[in-house]
Coordinates of C-alpha atoms in Angstrom, one line a residue:
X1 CA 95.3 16.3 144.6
X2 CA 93.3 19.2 144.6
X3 CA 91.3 18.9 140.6
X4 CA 87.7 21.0 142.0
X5 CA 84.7 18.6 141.2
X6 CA 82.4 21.7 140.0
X7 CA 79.3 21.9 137.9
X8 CA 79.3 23.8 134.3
X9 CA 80.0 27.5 134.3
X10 CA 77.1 29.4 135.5
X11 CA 75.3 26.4 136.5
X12 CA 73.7 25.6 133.2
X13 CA 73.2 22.1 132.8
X14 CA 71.3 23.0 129.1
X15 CA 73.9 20.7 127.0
X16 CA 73.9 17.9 129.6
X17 CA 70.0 17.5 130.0
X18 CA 70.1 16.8 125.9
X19 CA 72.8 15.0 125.9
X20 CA 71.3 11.5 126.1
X21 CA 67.9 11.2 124.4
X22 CA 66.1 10.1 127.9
X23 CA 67.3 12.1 130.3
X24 CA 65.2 12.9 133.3
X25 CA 67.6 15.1 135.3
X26 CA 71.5 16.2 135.8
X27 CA 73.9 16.3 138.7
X28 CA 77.0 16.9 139.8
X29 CA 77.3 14.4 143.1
X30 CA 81.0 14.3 143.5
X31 CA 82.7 12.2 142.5
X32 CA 80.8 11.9 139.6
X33 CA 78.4 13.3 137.4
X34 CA 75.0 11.4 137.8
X35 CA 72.4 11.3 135.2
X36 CA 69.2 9.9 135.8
X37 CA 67.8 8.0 132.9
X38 CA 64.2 6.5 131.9
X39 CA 66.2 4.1 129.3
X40 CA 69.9 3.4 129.4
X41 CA 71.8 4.5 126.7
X42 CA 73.2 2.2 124.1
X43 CA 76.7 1.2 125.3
X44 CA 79.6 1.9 124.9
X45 CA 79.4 4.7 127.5
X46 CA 81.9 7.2 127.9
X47 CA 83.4 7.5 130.5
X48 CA 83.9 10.7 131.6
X49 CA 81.7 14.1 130.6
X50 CA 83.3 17.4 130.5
X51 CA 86.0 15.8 132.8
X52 CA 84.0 14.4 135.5
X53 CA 83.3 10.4 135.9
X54 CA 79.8 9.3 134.4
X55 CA 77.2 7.3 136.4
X56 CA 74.2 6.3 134.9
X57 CA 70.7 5.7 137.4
X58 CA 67.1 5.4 136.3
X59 CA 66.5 6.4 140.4
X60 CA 66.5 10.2 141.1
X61 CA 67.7 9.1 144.8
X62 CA 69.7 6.3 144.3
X63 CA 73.7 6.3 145.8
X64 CA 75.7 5.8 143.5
X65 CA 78.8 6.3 145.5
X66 CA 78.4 4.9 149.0
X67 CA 79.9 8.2 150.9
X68 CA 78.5 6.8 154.4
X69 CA 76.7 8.8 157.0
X70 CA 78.1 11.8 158.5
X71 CA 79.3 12.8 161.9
X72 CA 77.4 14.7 164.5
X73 CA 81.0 16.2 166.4
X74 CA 82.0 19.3 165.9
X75 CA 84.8 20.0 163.0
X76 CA 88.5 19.1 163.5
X77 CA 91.2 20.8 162.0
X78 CA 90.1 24.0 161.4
X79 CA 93.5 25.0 160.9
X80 CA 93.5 23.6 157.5
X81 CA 91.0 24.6 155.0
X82 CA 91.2 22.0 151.9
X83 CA 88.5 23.9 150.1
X84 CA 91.3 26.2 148.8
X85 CA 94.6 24.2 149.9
X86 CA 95.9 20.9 148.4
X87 CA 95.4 17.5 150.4
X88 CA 99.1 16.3 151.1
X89 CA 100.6 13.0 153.0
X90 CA 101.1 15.1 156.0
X91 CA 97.7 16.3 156.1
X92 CA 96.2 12.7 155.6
X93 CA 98.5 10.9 158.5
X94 CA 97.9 14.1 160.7
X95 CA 93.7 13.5 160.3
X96 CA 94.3 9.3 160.8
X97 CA 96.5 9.7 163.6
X98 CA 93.9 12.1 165.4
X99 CA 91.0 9.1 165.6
X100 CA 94.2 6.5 166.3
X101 CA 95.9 8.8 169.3
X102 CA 91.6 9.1 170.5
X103 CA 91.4 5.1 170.2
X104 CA 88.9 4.8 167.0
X105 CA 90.7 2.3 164.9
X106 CA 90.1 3.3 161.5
X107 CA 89.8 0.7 158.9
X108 CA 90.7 3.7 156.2
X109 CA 90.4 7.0 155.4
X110 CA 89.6 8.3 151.7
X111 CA 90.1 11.9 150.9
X112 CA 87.8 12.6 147.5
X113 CA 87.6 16.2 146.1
X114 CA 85.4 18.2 148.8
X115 CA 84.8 15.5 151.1
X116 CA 86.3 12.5 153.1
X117 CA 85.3 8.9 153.0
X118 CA 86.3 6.6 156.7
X119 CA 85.8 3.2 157.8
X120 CA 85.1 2.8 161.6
X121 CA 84.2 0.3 163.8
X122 CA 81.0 -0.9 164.4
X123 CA 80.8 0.5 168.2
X124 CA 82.0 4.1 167.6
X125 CA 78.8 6.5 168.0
X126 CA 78.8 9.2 165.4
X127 CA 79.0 11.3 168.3
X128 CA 82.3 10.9 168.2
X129 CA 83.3 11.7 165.0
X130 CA 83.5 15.0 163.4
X131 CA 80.9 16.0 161.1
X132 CA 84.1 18.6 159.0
X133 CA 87.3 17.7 158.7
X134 CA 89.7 20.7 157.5
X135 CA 86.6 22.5 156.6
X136 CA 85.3 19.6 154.1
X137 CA 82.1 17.1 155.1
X138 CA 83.4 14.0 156.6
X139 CA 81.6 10.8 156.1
X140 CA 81.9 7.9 158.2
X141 CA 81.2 3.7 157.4
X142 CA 81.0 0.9 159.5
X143 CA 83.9 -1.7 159.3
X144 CA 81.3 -4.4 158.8
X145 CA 79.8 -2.5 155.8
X146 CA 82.7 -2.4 153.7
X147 CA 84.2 -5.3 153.6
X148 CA 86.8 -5.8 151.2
X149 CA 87.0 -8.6 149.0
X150 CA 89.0 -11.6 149.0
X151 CA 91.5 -11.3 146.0
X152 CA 92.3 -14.9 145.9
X153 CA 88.7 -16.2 145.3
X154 CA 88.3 -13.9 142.6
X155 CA 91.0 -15.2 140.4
X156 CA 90.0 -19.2 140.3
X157 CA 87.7 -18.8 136.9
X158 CA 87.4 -16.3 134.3
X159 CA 84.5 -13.8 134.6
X160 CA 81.5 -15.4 132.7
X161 CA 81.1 -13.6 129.3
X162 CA 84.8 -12.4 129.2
X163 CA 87.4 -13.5 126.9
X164 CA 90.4 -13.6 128.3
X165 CA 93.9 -13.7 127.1
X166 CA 95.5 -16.8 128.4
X167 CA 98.4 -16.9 125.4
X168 CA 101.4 -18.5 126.5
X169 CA 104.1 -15.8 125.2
X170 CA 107.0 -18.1 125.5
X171 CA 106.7 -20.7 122.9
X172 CA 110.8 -20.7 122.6
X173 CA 113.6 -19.8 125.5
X174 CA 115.1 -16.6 125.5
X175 CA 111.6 -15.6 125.0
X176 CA 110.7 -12.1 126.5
X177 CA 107.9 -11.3 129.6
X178 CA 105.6 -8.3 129.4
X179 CA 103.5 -6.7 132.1
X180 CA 100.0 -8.1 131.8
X181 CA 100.5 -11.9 131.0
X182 CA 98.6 -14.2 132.8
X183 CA 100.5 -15.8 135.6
X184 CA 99.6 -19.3 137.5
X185 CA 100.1 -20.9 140.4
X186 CA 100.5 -24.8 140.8
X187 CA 97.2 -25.6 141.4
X188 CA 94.9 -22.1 139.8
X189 CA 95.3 -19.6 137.6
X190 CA 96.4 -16.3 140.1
X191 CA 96.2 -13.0 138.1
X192 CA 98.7 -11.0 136.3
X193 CA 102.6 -9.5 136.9
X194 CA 103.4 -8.5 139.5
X195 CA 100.6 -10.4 141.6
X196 CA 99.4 -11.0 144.6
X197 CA 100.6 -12.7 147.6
X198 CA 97.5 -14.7 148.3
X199 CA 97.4 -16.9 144.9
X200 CA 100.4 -18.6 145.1
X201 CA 100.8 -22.3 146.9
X202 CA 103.4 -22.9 149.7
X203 CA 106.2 -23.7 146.9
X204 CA 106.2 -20.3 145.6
X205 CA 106.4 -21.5 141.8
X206 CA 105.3 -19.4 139.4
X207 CA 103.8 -20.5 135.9
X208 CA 102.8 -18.6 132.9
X209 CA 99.6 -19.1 131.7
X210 CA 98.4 -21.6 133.7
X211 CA 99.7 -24.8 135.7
X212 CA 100.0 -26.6 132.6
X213 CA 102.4 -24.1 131.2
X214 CA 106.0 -23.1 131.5
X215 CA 107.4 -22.9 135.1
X216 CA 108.9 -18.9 134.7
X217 CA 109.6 -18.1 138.4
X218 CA 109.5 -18.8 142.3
X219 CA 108.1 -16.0 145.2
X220 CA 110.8 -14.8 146.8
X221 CA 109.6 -12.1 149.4
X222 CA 106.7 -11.2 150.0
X223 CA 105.7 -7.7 151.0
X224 CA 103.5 -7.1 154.2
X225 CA 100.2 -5.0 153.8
X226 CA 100.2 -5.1 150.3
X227 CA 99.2 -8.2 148.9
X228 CA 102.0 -8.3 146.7
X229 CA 105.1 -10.6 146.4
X230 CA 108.1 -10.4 144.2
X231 CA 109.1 -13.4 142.1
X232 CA 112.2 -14.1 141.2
X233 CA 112.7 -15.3 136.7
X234 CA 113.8 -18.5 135.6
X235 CA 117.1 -18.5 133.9
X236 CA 117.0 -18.4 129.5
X237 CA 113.7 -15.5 129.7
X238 CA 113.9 -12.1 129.5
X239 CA 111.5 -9.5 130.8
X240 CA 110.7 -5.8 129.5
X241 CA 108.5 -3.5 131.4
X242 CA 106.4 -2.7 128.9
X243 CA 103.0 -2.9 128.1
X244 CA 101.7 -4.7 125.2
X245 CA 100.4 -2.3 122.3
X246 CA 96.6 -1.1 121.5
X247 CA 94.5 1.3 120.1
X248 CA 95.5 3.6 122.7
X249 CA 99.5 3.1 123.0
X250 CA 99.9 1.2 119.4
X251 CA 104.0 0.5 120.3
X252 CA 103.5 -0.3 124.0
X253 CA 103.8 2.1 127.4
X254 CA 107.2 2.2 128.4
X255 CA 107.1 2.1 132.0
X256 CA 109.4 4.7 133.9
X257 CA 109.4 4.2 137.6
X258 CA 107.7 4.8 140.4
X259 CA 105.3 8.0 140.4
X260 CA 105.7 10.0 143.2
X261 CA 101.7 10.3 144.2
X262 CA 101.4 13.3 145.1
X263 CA 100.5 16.4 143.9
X264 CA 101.4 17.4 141.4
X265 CA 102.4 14.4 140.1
X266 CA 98.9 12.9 140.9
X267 CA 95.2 14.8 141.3
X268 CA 92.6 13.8 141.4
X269 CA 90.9 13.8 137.8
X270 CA 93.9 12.8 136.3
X271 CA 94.5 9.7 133.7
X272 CA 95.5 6.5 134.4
X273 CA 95.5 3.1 132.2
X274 CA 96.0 -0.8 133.0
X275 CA 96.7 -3.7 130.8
X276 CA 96.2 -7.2 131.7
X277 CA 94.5 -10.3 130.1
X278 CA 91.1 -9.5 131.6
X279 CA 90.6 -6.0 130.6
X280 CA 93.2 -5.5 127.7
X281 CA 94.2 -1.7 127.4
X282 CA 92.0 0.8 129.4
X283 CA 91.8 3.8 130.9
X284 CA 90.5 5.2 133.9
X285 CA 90.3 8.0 136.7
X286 CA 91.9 9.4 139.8
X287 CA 88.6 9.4 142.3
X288 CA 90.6 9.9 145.7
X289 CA 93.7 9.2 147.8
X290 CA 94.3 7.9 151.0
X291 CA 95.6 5.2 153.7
X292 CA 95.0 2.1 155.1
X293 CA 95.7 0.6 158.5
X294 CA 97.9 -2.6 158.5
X295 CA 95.5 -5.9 158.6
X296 CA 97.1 -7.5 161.4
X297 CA 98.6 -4.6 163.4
X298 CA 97.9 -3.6 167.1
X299 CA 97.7 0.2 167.9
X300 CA 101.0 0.1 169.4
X301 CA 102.3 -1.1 166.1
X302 CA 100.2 0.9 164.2
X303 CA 101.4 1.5 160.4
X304 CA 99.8 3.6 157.3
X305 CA 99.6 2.5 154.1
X306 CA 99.1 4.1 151.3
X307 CA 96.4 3.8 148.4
X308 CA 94.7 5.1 145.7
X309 CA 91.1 4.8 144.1
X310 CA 90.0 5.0 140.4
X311 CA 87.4 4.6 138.2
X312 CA 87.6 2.7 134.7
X313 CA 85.7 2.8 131.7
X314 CA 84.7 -0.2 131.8
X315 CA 83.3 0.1 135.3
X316 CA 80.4 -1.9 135.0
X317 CA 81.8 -4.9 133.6
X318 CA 83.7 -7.7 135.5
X319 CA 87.2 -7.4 136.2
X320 CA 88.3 -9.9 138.6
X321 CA 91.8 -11.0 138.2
X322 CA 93.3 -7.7 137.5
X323 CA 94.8 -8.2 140.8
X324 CA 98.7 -7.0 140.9
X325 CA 98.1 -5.0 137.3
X326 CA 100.3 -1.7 137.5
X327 CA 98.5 1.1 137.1
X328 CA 100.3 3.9 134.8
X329 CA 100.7 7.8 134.4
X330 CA 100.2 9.1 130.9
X331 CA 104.1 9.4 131.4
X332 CA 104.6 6.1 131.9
X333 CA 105.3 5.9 135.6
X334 CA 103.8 3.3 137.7
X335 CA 101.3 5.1 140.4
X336 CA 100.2 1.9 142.5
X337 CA 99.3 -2.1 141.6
X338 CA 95.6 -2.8 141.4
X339 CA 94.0 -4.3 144.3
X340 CA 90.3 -4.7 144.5
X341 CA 87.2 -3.6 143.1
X342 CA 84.5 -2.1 145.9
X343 CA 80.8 -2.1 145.9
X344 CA 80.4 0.5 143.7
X345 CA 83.1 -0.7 141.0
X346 CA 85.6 2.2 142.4
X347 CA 89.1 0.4 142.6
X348 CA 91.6 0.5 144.9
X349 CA 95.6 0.0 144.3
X350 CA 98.3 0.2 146.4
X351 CA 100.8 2.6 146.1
X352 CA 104.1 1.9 144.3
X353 CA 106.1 4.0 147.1
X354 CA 105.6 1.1 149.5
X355 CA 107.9 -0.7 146.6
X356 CA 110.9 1.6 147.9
X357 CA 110.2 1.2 151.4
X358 CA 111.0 -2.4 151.0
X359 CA 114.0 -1.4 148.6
X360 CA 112.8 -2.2 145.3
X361 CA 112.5 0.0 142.5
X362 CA 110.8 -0.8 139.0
X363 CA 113.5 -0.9 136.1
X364 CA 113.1 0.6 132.8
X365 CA 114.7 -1.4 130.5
X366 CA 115.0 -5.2 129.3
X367 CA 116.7 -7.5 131.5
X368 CA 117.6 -10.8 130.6
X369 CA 118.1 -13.5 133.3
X370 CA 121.1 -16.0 133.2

């Protein structure tokens, strides 16, 4: 997990300052590389520069990345020292278990490359929390400033300005299923496969591309602190876990399995793409790794679960509805399902590990559905 967010060798930011025609000033502000503008460039934008995530502000002191405010305890786990040594899922349960065993029920905890991100509640005073954690700042956020958003509301209507792809892709039986087709519920239009738990009505049918299309499935479980639920395929389709092709991938990803997200099968830095009817084919960014608590659980029944954030390229466009897209490894294996988008267009998935803890796996090959 461990990719260093540095600046350029020797500190000479010569190429970056000229590399957009009006740029005031250049820095690296982990996680991304911030350029202050007095114009914005013409878009596209790229979206990374010599590796690191691009922002663009015309305001010097603008926060781009909402880190929080940090704690005024002393450190914790000085034992640990993540400035040289990798972040692992012993190390991240080890630091959330700490504020849970001293009653401070966090909300999350983010680790980014040099720093951590939490979410506390309202009451703690900062006094209480440690201003290092393994040797790196720690950053803290109030519970009531970082509210997530509701994934069902943001799949009733397509994003204004976006074309979406709401092709039906079974025009005869025996037709076959792809990742990224738009699914429905009975009543609205939900988000893509897999998807989540909270835009399907009480009869659990599943309909591709809208209600007025083909019934292709029912819910069949439903998988707690995820947002995700497993539907079961009509008999006469068949279903490939592929992507579609693009510029990118022009025969389709292949997907593989379930990534093991950890390093060093995952950094932080590293590639990832989605596919679905709102975004077509793009690629993104590892920002940071972490847990969340349950939603519902009390501290006696206290559970972690995992998650990951990116970045996209296209960040600063609307991508609601890309709610239960998998995201992929360059190698094809599945690191986590997209969730939400947050404040500051970082997105949040869900690990694909909790798949196996509820004894699924995600197949490779074609399967056709008597």
């Amino acid at each position: 997990f461990n990719k260093r967010i540095i600046g350029p060798p020797n500190g000479d930011f010569s190429e970056l300052i000229h590399l957009f025609p009006t740029t005031i000033a250049v820095e690296v502000r982990p996680p991304f590389l911030v350029i202050t503008v007095r114009d914005f460039p013409q878009k596209p934008w790229p979206l990374t520069v010599g590796g690191l995530p691009l922002r663009f502000t015309q305001d010097e002191s603008a926060d781009v990345f909402d880190r929080g405010i940090s704690g005024r305890r002393p450190k914790a786990f000085d034992d640990v020292d993540l400035r040289v040594n990798s972040i692992s899922d012993e190390i991240l349960k080890r630091v959330g278990n700490k504020f849970v065993d001293s009653n401070i029920r966090i909300k999350d905890i983010c680790w980014f490359s040099g720093f951590w991100r939490i979410t506390v509640p309202d009451d703690v005073p900062r006094t209480q929390l440690p201003c290092l954690i393994c040797e790196c700042p720690a950053y803290y956020r109030k519970s009531s400033e970082a509210v997530d958003p509701d994934p069902a509301a943001l799949r009733i209507k397509p994003p204004p300005g976006i074309d979406w792809d709401d092709t039906s892709y079974i025009p005869t039986r025996n037709a076959l299923l792809h990742p990224g087709i738009m699914l429905s519920s009975s009543r609205s239009t939900t988000g893509t496969y897999k998807s989540s738990t909270q835009g399907f009505e009480d009869d659990g049918w599943v309909y591709h591309p809208d209600p007025n299309g083909q019934r292709i499935g029912r819910i069949v479980d439903i998988l707690p602190d995820t947002d995700i639920s497993i539907a079961e395929i009509e008999p006469g389709l068949r279903y490939v876990n592929e992507t579609f092709g693009s510029g990118l991938a022009p025969t389709g990803v292949p997907m593989r399995g379930i990534s093991p997200d950890y390093a060093s099968h995952l950094r932080i830095g590293d590639t990832v793409t989605m596919d679905n009817p709102y975004t077509g084919q793009c690629e993104g960014r590892v920002l940071g790794i972490g847990l969340r608590t349950r939603e519902d659980g009390e501290l006696n029944k206290f559970r972690w679960v995992k998650h990951e954030w990116f970045v996209f390229e296209n960040g600063d466009e609307a991508i609601d509805g890309s709610c239960g897209t998998p995201i992929l490894k360059e190698n094809g294996l599945v690191v986590g399902f997209f969730r939400f988008r947050g404040m500051n267009n970082e997105c949040s998935s869900v690990s694909t590990l909790l798949l196996r803890e509820y004894g699924y796996e995600i197949c490779g090959e074609t399967q056709t559905f008597a």
